[in-house]
């Protein structure tokens, strides 16, 4: 029988006491029983265990072809039996692969496929899977390589959809691109009724301020470290869409929410507000691709909120295309005019503009809040 789930004294995903180690035989069986519901398909548990044993005996997996990895807490007391408390798990399969250089040289190398990434529902939302994959990446740099060499590449097939998660180290470059795009957009001629455009710069320092806030509160109030900082997806034409988010923690857990600080689509003019709601029939192919990419990152935001027990995802001043994407993810999505908190106000201190000149605050999104 599998060991009972023990959720006492769980560390955060950033804890220095977490270690990625190889599973022993008893832990391999324990893992198969626990993750059977996710991957056994039409098989019962016993048949699933037989299938796994059968696959371990194939030529590909024998003699070190497959390795089972588990994330454990080194601070845990030694287990009474052979099974440690497993916070997350995965396996790697050794694979022959080819790399070709521009000079025509083709070299056979050893690569690895990462599979069966699993975290018990009782342990989710603490960043264990992300920590495990980060530790695994370090190991796979040299794992099973000949003569102390380094791996050329590894592969993984994700089940989380078309959007990928952003880590803290991804933010600076995306913010640099966003700022350049914003400057370019503001340099274009404005409409006759707008004389002045203003915007707060969505730079990395601003995002890091929000993230420092959520990291402190996440660990202090929820005993979790918020590793994922946003999501990114590509359109069918190769353009990228991304959002950077933060978690807001209320006095009660019911008030917790995921706030999207900034949402960007490459090659699209800075959106202002969803005053004119569009429908699919109004869109060309390029706009359809944008909606699909934005829907993918919003779906990832919704999933992240669920992991943290949050029931709300909020985005300020969505463009018409963003609102349409939100409706595709959640049919009940709606635009709400805030009238009781975080009401944005701007006072002009510069040279008095001509009478009737309109000042337009663009990119007025959550990142600017303070």
Coordinates of C-alpha atoms in Angstrom, one line a residue:
X1 CA 0.0 0.0 0.0
X2 CA 1.2 3.5 -0.6
X3 CA 2.4 5.6 2.3
X4 CA -0.1 8.1 3.8
X5 CA 0.1 11.7 2.7
X6 CA 1.8 13.7 5.4
X7 CA 1.2 17.5 5.1
X8 CA 2.7 18.4 8.4
X9 CA 5.5 21.0 8.4
X10 CA 5.7 21.3 4.6
X11 CA 8.6 23.6 3.5
X12 CA 8.2 26.2 0.8
X13 CA 9.4 25.5 -2.7
X14 CA 12.4 27.8 -2.1
X15 CA 13.6 26.0 1.0
X16 CA 17.3 25.2 1.0
X17 CA 16.5 21.8 2.6
X18 CA 14.8 20.5 -0.5
X19 CA 16.9 17.9 -2.5
X20 CA 16.4 16.0 -5.7
X21 CA 17.5 12.4 -5.3
X22 CA 17.0 9.1 -7.1
X23 CA 14.0 7.0 -5.8
X24 CA 14.6 3.5 -4.4
X25 CA 12.7 0.5 -5.4
X26 CA 10.0 0.9 -2.7
X27 CA 9.5 4.5 -3.6
X28 CA 9.2 3.7 -7.3
X29 CA 6.2 1.4 -6.5
X30 CA 4.8 3.9 -4.1
X31 CA 4.9 6.6 -6.8
X32 CA 3.2 4.3 -9.4
X33 CA 0.3 3.7 -7.0
X34 CA -0.1 7.4 -6.2
X35 CA 0.0 8.6 -9.8
X36 CA -2.1 5.8 -11.2
X37 CA -5.2 7.9 -11.3
X38 CA -3.4 10.4 -13.6
X39 CA -1.9 7.9 -16.1
X40 CA -3.4 4.4 -15.9
X41 CA -6.1 5.2 -18.4
X42 CA -8.5 2.3 -18.8
X43 CA -6.3 0.0 -16.7
X44 CA -7.0 -0.9 -13.1
X45 CA -4.2 -0.1 -10.6
X46 CA -2.7 -3.6 -10.7
X47 CA -2.7 -3.7 -14.5
X48 CA -1.1 -0.3 -14.5
X49 CA 1.7 -1.5 -12.2
X50 CA 2.3 -4.5 -14.4
X51 CA 2.5 -2.2 -17.4
X52 CA 5.1 0.0 -15.7
X53 CA 7.2 -3.1 -14.8
X54 CA 6.9 -4.3 -18.4
X55 CA 8.2 -1.0 -19.7
X56 CA 11.1 -0.9 -17.3
X57 CA 12.2 -4.2 -18.8
X58 CA 12.3 -2.9 -22.4
X59 CA 15.7 -2.4 -24.1
X60 CA 15.3 1.4 -23.9
X61 CA 14.8 1.4 -20.1
X62 CA 17.2 -1.4 -19.0
X63 CA 20.6 -0.7 -17.6
X64 CA 20.0 2.9 -16.5
X65 CA 17.8 3.8 -19.4
X66 CA 15.2 5.2 -17.0
X67 CA 15.8 7.1 -13.8
X68 CA 13.1 8.0 -11.2
X69 CA 13.7 11.3 -9.4
X70 CA 12.0 12.5 -6.2
X71 CA 12.1 15.9 -4.5
X72 CA 12.4 15.4 -0.7
X73 CA 13.0 17.5 2.3
X74 CA 16.4 16.7 3.9
X75 CA 15.1 18.0 7.2
X76 CA 12.4 15.3 7.4
X77 CA 13.0 12.6 10.1
X78 CA 14.3 9.3 8.6
X79 CA 11.3 7.2 7.4
X80 CA 10.2 4.3 9.5
X81 CA 10.0 2.3 6.2
X82 CA 11.9 2.7 3.0
X83 CA 9.6 5.4 1.6
X84 CA 10.5 9.0 2.2
X85 CA 7.9 11.8 2.0
X86 CA 7.9 12.6 -1.7
X87 CA 7.0 16.2 -2.5
X88 CA 7.2 15.9 -6.3
X89 CA 8.5 13.3 -8.8
X90 CA 9.5 12.7 -12.4
X91 CA 11.5 10.3 -14.5
X92 CA 14.1 10.7 -17.2
X93 CA 14.6 8.4 -20.2
X94 CA 18.1 8.2 -21.8
X95 CA 17.8 8.8 -25.5
X96 CA 20.1 8.7 -28.5
X97 CA 20.0 12.0 -30.4
X98 CA 21.7 13.9 -33.2
X99 CA 23.0 17.5 -33.4
X100 CA 24.0 19.1 -36.7
X101 CA 26.2 22.2 -37.0
X102 CA 26.2 24.7 -39.8
X103 CA 29.4 23.2 -41.1
X104 CA 27.6 19.9 -41.9
X105 CA 29.1 18.0 -38.9
X106 CA 26.5 15.6 -37.5
X107 CA 27.2 14.3 -34.0
X108 CA 25.4 11.6 -32.0
X109 CA 24.8 12.7 -28.4
X110 CA 23.0 11.5 -25.3
X111 CA 19.9 13.4 -24.5
X112 CA 17.1 12.8 -22.0
X113 CA 13.3 13.0 -22.1
X114 CA 11.6 14.2 -19.0
X115 CA 8.3 12.5 -18.2
X116 CA 5.7 11.7 -15.6
X117 CA 6.1 15.0 -13.8
X118 CA 3.9 14.6 -10.7
X119 CA 3.0 16.3 -7.5
X120 CA 0.3 15.0 -5.1
X121 CA -2.7 17.3 -4.9
X122 CA -2.0 17.7 -1.2
X123 CA 1.4 19.2 -2.0
X124 CA 0.5 21.4 -5.0
X125 CA 0.7 25.2 -5.0
X126 CA 4.0 25.4 -3.1
X127 CA 6.3 25.4 -6.1
X128 CA 7.6 21.9 -5.7
X129 CA 7.3 20.9 -9.3
X130 CA 9.1 24.0 -10.5
X131 CA 11.8 23.5 -7.9
X132 CA 12.2 19.9 -8.9
X133 CA 12.6 20.8 -12.6
X134 CA 15.1 23.5 -11.8
X135 CA 17.2 21.1 -9.8
X136 CA 16.8 18.4 -12.5
X137 CA 18.1 20.9 -15.1
X138 CA 21.4 21.2 -13.2
X139 CA 21.8 17.4 -12.9
X140 CA 21.0 16.8 -16.5
X141 CA 23.8 19.1 -17.6
X142 CA 26.2 16.2 -17.1
X143 CA 24.0 13.2 -16.3
X144 CA 25.1 10.0 -18.2
X145 CA 27.4 12.0 -20.5
X146 CA 30.6 10.4 -21.7
X147 CA 34.0 11.6 -20.5
X148 CA 32.6 14.3 -18.3
X149 CA 30.9 16.1 -21.2
X150 CA 27.8 18.3 -21.0
X151 CA 24.4 17.7 -22.4
X152 CA 23.4 19.4 -25.6
X153 CA 19.7 19.4 -25.0
X154 CA 16.8 17.7 -23.1
X155 CA 13.1 17.5 -24.0
X156 CA 9.8 17.6 -22.1
X157 CA 6.2 17.3 -23.2
X158 CA 4.0 19.5 -21.1
X159 CA 0.3 19.1 -20.3
X160 CA -0.3 22.7 -19.2
X161 CA -1.4 24.0 -22.6
X162 CA 0.1 26.3 -25.2
X163 CA 1.4 28.9 -22.7
X164 CA 4.7 28.5 -20.8
X165 CA 5.3 29.9 -17.3
X166 CA 7.7 32.9 -16.8
X167 CA 10.3 32.8 -14.0
X168 CA 11.8 35.8 -12.3
X169 CA 14.8 35.7 -14.6
X170 CA 12.6 36.1 -17.7
X171 CA 11.1 39.4 -16.6
X172 CA 13.9 41.9 -17.4
X173 CA 14.2 41.1 -21.1
X174 CA 10.5 41.1 -21.7
X175 CA 10.1 44.5 -19.8
X176 CA 12.9 45.9 -22.0
X177 CA 11.1 44.9 -25.2
X178 CA 7.8 46.2 -23.8
X179 CA 9.3 49.6 -22.9
X180 CA 10.8 49.9 -26.4
X181 CA 7.4 49.1 -28.0
X182 CA 5.6 51.5 -25.8
X183 CA 8.0 54.3 -26.6
X184 CA 7.6 53.6 -30.3
X185 CA 3.8 53.6 -30.1
X186 CA 3.7 56.9 -28.2
X187 CA 5.9 58.5 -30.9
X188 CA 3.3 57.9 -33.5
X189 CA 0.9 60.8 -34.4
X190 CA -2.1 60.9 -32.1
X191 CA -5.7 61.4 -33.1
X192 CA -6.9 65.0 -33.4
X193 CA -8.8 64.9 -30.2
X194 CA -5.8 63.7 -28.2
X195 CA -3.0 66.2 -27.6
X196 CA -0.9 64.5 -24.9
X197 CA -0.2 60.9 -24.1
X198 CA 1.2 59.8 -20.8
X199 CA 2.3 56.4 -19.5
X200 CA 4.2 54.9 -16.5
X201 CA 7.1 52.7 -17.8
X202 CA 6.5 49.0 -17.2
X203 CA 10.1 48.3 -16.3
X204 CA 11.6 45.4 -14.5
X205 CA 12.2 47.3 -11.3
X206 CA 8.5 48.0 -11.1
X207 CA 7.6 44.4 -11.6
X208 CA 10.2 43.3 -9.1
X209 CA 8.6 45.6 -6.5
X210 CA 5.3 43.9 -6.9
X211 CA 7.0 40.4 -6.8
X212 CA 8.9 41.3 -3.7
X213 CA 5.6 42.1 -2.1
X214 CA 3.9 38.9 -3.1
X215 CA 7.0 36.8 -2.1
X216 CA 7.1 38.2 1.4
X217 CA 3.4 37.8 1.9
X218 CA 3.2 34.4 0.2
X219 CA 5.7 32.9 2.5
X220 CA 4.5 34.8 5.6
X221 CA 0.8 34.2 5.2
X222 CA 0.4 31.1 3.0
X223 CA 3.7 29.3 3.6
X224 CA 4.4 29.2 -0.2
X225 CA 6.9 30.8 -2.5
X226 CA 5.4 32.3 -5.7
X227 CA 7.8 31.0 -8.4
X228 CA 5.7 31.6 -11.5
X229 CA 5.7 35.3 -12.5
X230 CA 3.5 35.2 -15.6
X231 CA 2.9 33.3 -18.8
X232 CA 4.0 33.5 -22.5
X233 CA 2.5 32.1 -25.7
X234 CA 3.1 32.5 -29.4
X235 CA 0.6 33.3 -32.1
X236 CA 0.3 31.3 -35.3
X237 CA 2.4 33.9 -37.0
X238 CA 5.2 33.7 -34.5
X239 CA 4.4 36.8 -32.5
X240 CA 4.5 36.5 -28.7
X241 CA 1.9 37.5 -26.1
X242 CA 2.8 37.5 -22.5
X243 CA 1.4 38.7 -19.2
X244 CA 3.2 39.4 -15.9
X245 CA 1.2 38.8 -12.8
X246 CA 1.3 39.1 -9.0
X247 CA -0.7 37.5 -6.2
X248 CA -2.7 39.7 -3.9
X249 CA -3.5 38.3 -0.4
X250 CA -6.5 39.6 1.4
X251 CA -7.4 39.6 5.1
X252 CA -9.4 36.5 4.3
X253 CA -8.5 33.7 1.9
X254 CA -11.7 34.4 0.0
X255 CA -10.2 37.9 -0.9
X256 CA -7.0 36.4 -2.4
X257 CA -6.7 37.0 -6.2
X258 CA -4.3 36.9 -9.1
X259 CA -3.7 40.3 -10.6
X260 CA -2.3 40.7 -14.1
X261 CA 0.2 43.5 -13.8
X262 CA 0.8 43.9 -17.6
X263 CA -0.4 42.1 -20.7
X264 CA 1.5 42.6 -24.0
X265 CA 1.1 41.3 -27.6
X266 CA 4.0 41.9 -29.9
X267 CA 3.2 44.0 -33.0
X268 CA -0.1 45.3 -31.6
X269 CA -0.7 48.9 -30.7
X270 CA -1.1 49.7 -27.1
X271 CA -4.7 49.0 -26.1
X272 CA -6.6 51.5 -24.1
X273 CA -10.0 50.2 -23.0
X274 CA -12.6 47.7 -24.1
X275 CA -15.1 50.3 -25.1
X276 CA -16.1 48.5 -28.3
X277 CA -16.5 44.8 -27.6
X278 CA -15.9 42.7 -30.7
X279 CA -17.0 39.2 -31.7
X280 CA -15.2 36.4 -33.6
X281 CA -17.0 37.5 -36.8
X282 CA -15.3 40.9 -36.7
X283 CA -11.8 39.5 -36.7
X284 CA -9.3 38.8 -39.4
X285 CA -6.8 35.9 -39.3
X286 CA -4.1 37.9 -37.5
X287 CA -6.6 39.1 -34.8
X288 CA -7.9 35.5 -34.4
X289 CA -4.3 34.4 -33.8
X290 CA -3.8 37.1 -31.2
X291 CA -7.0 36.1 -29.4
X292 CA -5.9 32.5 -29.3
X293 CA -2.5 33.4 -27.8
X294 CA -4.0 35.8 -25.2
X295 CA -6.6 33.1 -24.2
X296 CA -3.7 30.7 -23.7
X297 CA -1.9 33.0 -21.2
X298 CA -5.2 33.9 -19.5
X299 CA -6.0 30.2 -19.1
X300 CA -2.6 29.7 -17.5
X301 CA -3.3 32.6 -15.2
X302 CA -6.6 31.0 -14.2
X303 CA -4.7 27.7 -13.5
X304 CA -2.1 29.5 -11.4
X305 CA -4.9 31.1 -9.4
X306 CA -6.5 27.8 -8.9
X307 CA -3.3 26.3 -7.6
X308 CA -3.2 29.1 -5.0
X309 CA -6.8 28.6 -4.0
X310 CA -7.8 31.9 -5.6
X311 CA -11.2 32.3 -7.3
X312 CA -10.5 35.6 -9.1
X313 CA -8.2 36.8 -11.9
X314 CA -8.3 40.5 -12.5
X315 CA -6.9 42.6 -15.4
X316 CA -7.2 46.3 -15.6
X317 CA -8.3 48.1 -18.8
X318 CA -8.4 45.2 -21.2
X319 CA -8.4 45.9 -25.0
X320 CA -11.3 44.5 -27.0
X321 CA -9.3 41.6 -28.2
X322 CA -8.2 40.8 -24.6
X323 CA -11.7 40.9 -23.4
X324 CA -12.8 38.5 -26.2
X325 CA -10.0 36.1 -25.2
X326 CA -11.1 36.3 -21.5
X327 CA -14.6 35.3 -22.6
X328 CA -13.2 32.3 -24.4
X329 CA -11.5 31.1 -21.2
X330 CA -14.3 32.0 -18.8
X331 CA -17.7 32.7 -20.3
X332 CA -18.7 34.7 -17.2
X333 CA -15.9 37.2 -17.6
X334 CA -17.1 40.7 -17.4
X335 CA -15.9 44.3 -17.3
X336 CA -16.5 46.1 -14.0
X337 CA -16.0 49.8 -13.4
X338 CA -14.2 50.1 -10.1
X339 CA -15.9 52.7 -7.9
X340 CA -14.7 51.9 -4.4
X341 CA -11.0 51.1 -4.5
X342 CA -7.8 51.7 -6.6
X343 CA -9.4 54.5 -8.6
X344 CA -6.7 55.9 -10.9
X345 CA -6.2 59.6 -10.7
X346 CA -3.8 61.8 -12.7
X347 CA -3.0 65.5 -12.0
X348 CA -1.2 67.4 -14.8
X349 CA 1.7 69.5 -13.5
X350 CA 3.3 70.4 -16.8
X351 CA 2.8 73.4 -19.0
X352 CA -0.9 74.2 -19.4
X353 CA -2.2 72.5 -22.6
X354 CA -4.5 74.4 -25.0
X355 CA -8.2 74.4 -23.9
X356 CA -9.9 71.3 -24.9
X357 CA -6.7 69.2 -25.2
X358 CA -7.3 65.7 -24.1
X359 CA -4.7 63.9 -22.0
X360 CA -4.8 60.1 -22.6
X361 CA -3.2 57.8 -19.9
X362 CA -2.3 54.7 -21.9
X363 CA -1.1 51.3 -20.5
X364 CA -3.0 52.1 -17.4
X365 CA -2.7 48.7 -15.9
X366 CA -2.1 47.2 -12.5
X367 CA 1.7 47.4 -12.7
X368 CA 1.5 51.2 -12.1
X369 CA -0.4 50.8 -8.8
X370 CA 1.4 51.8 -5.6

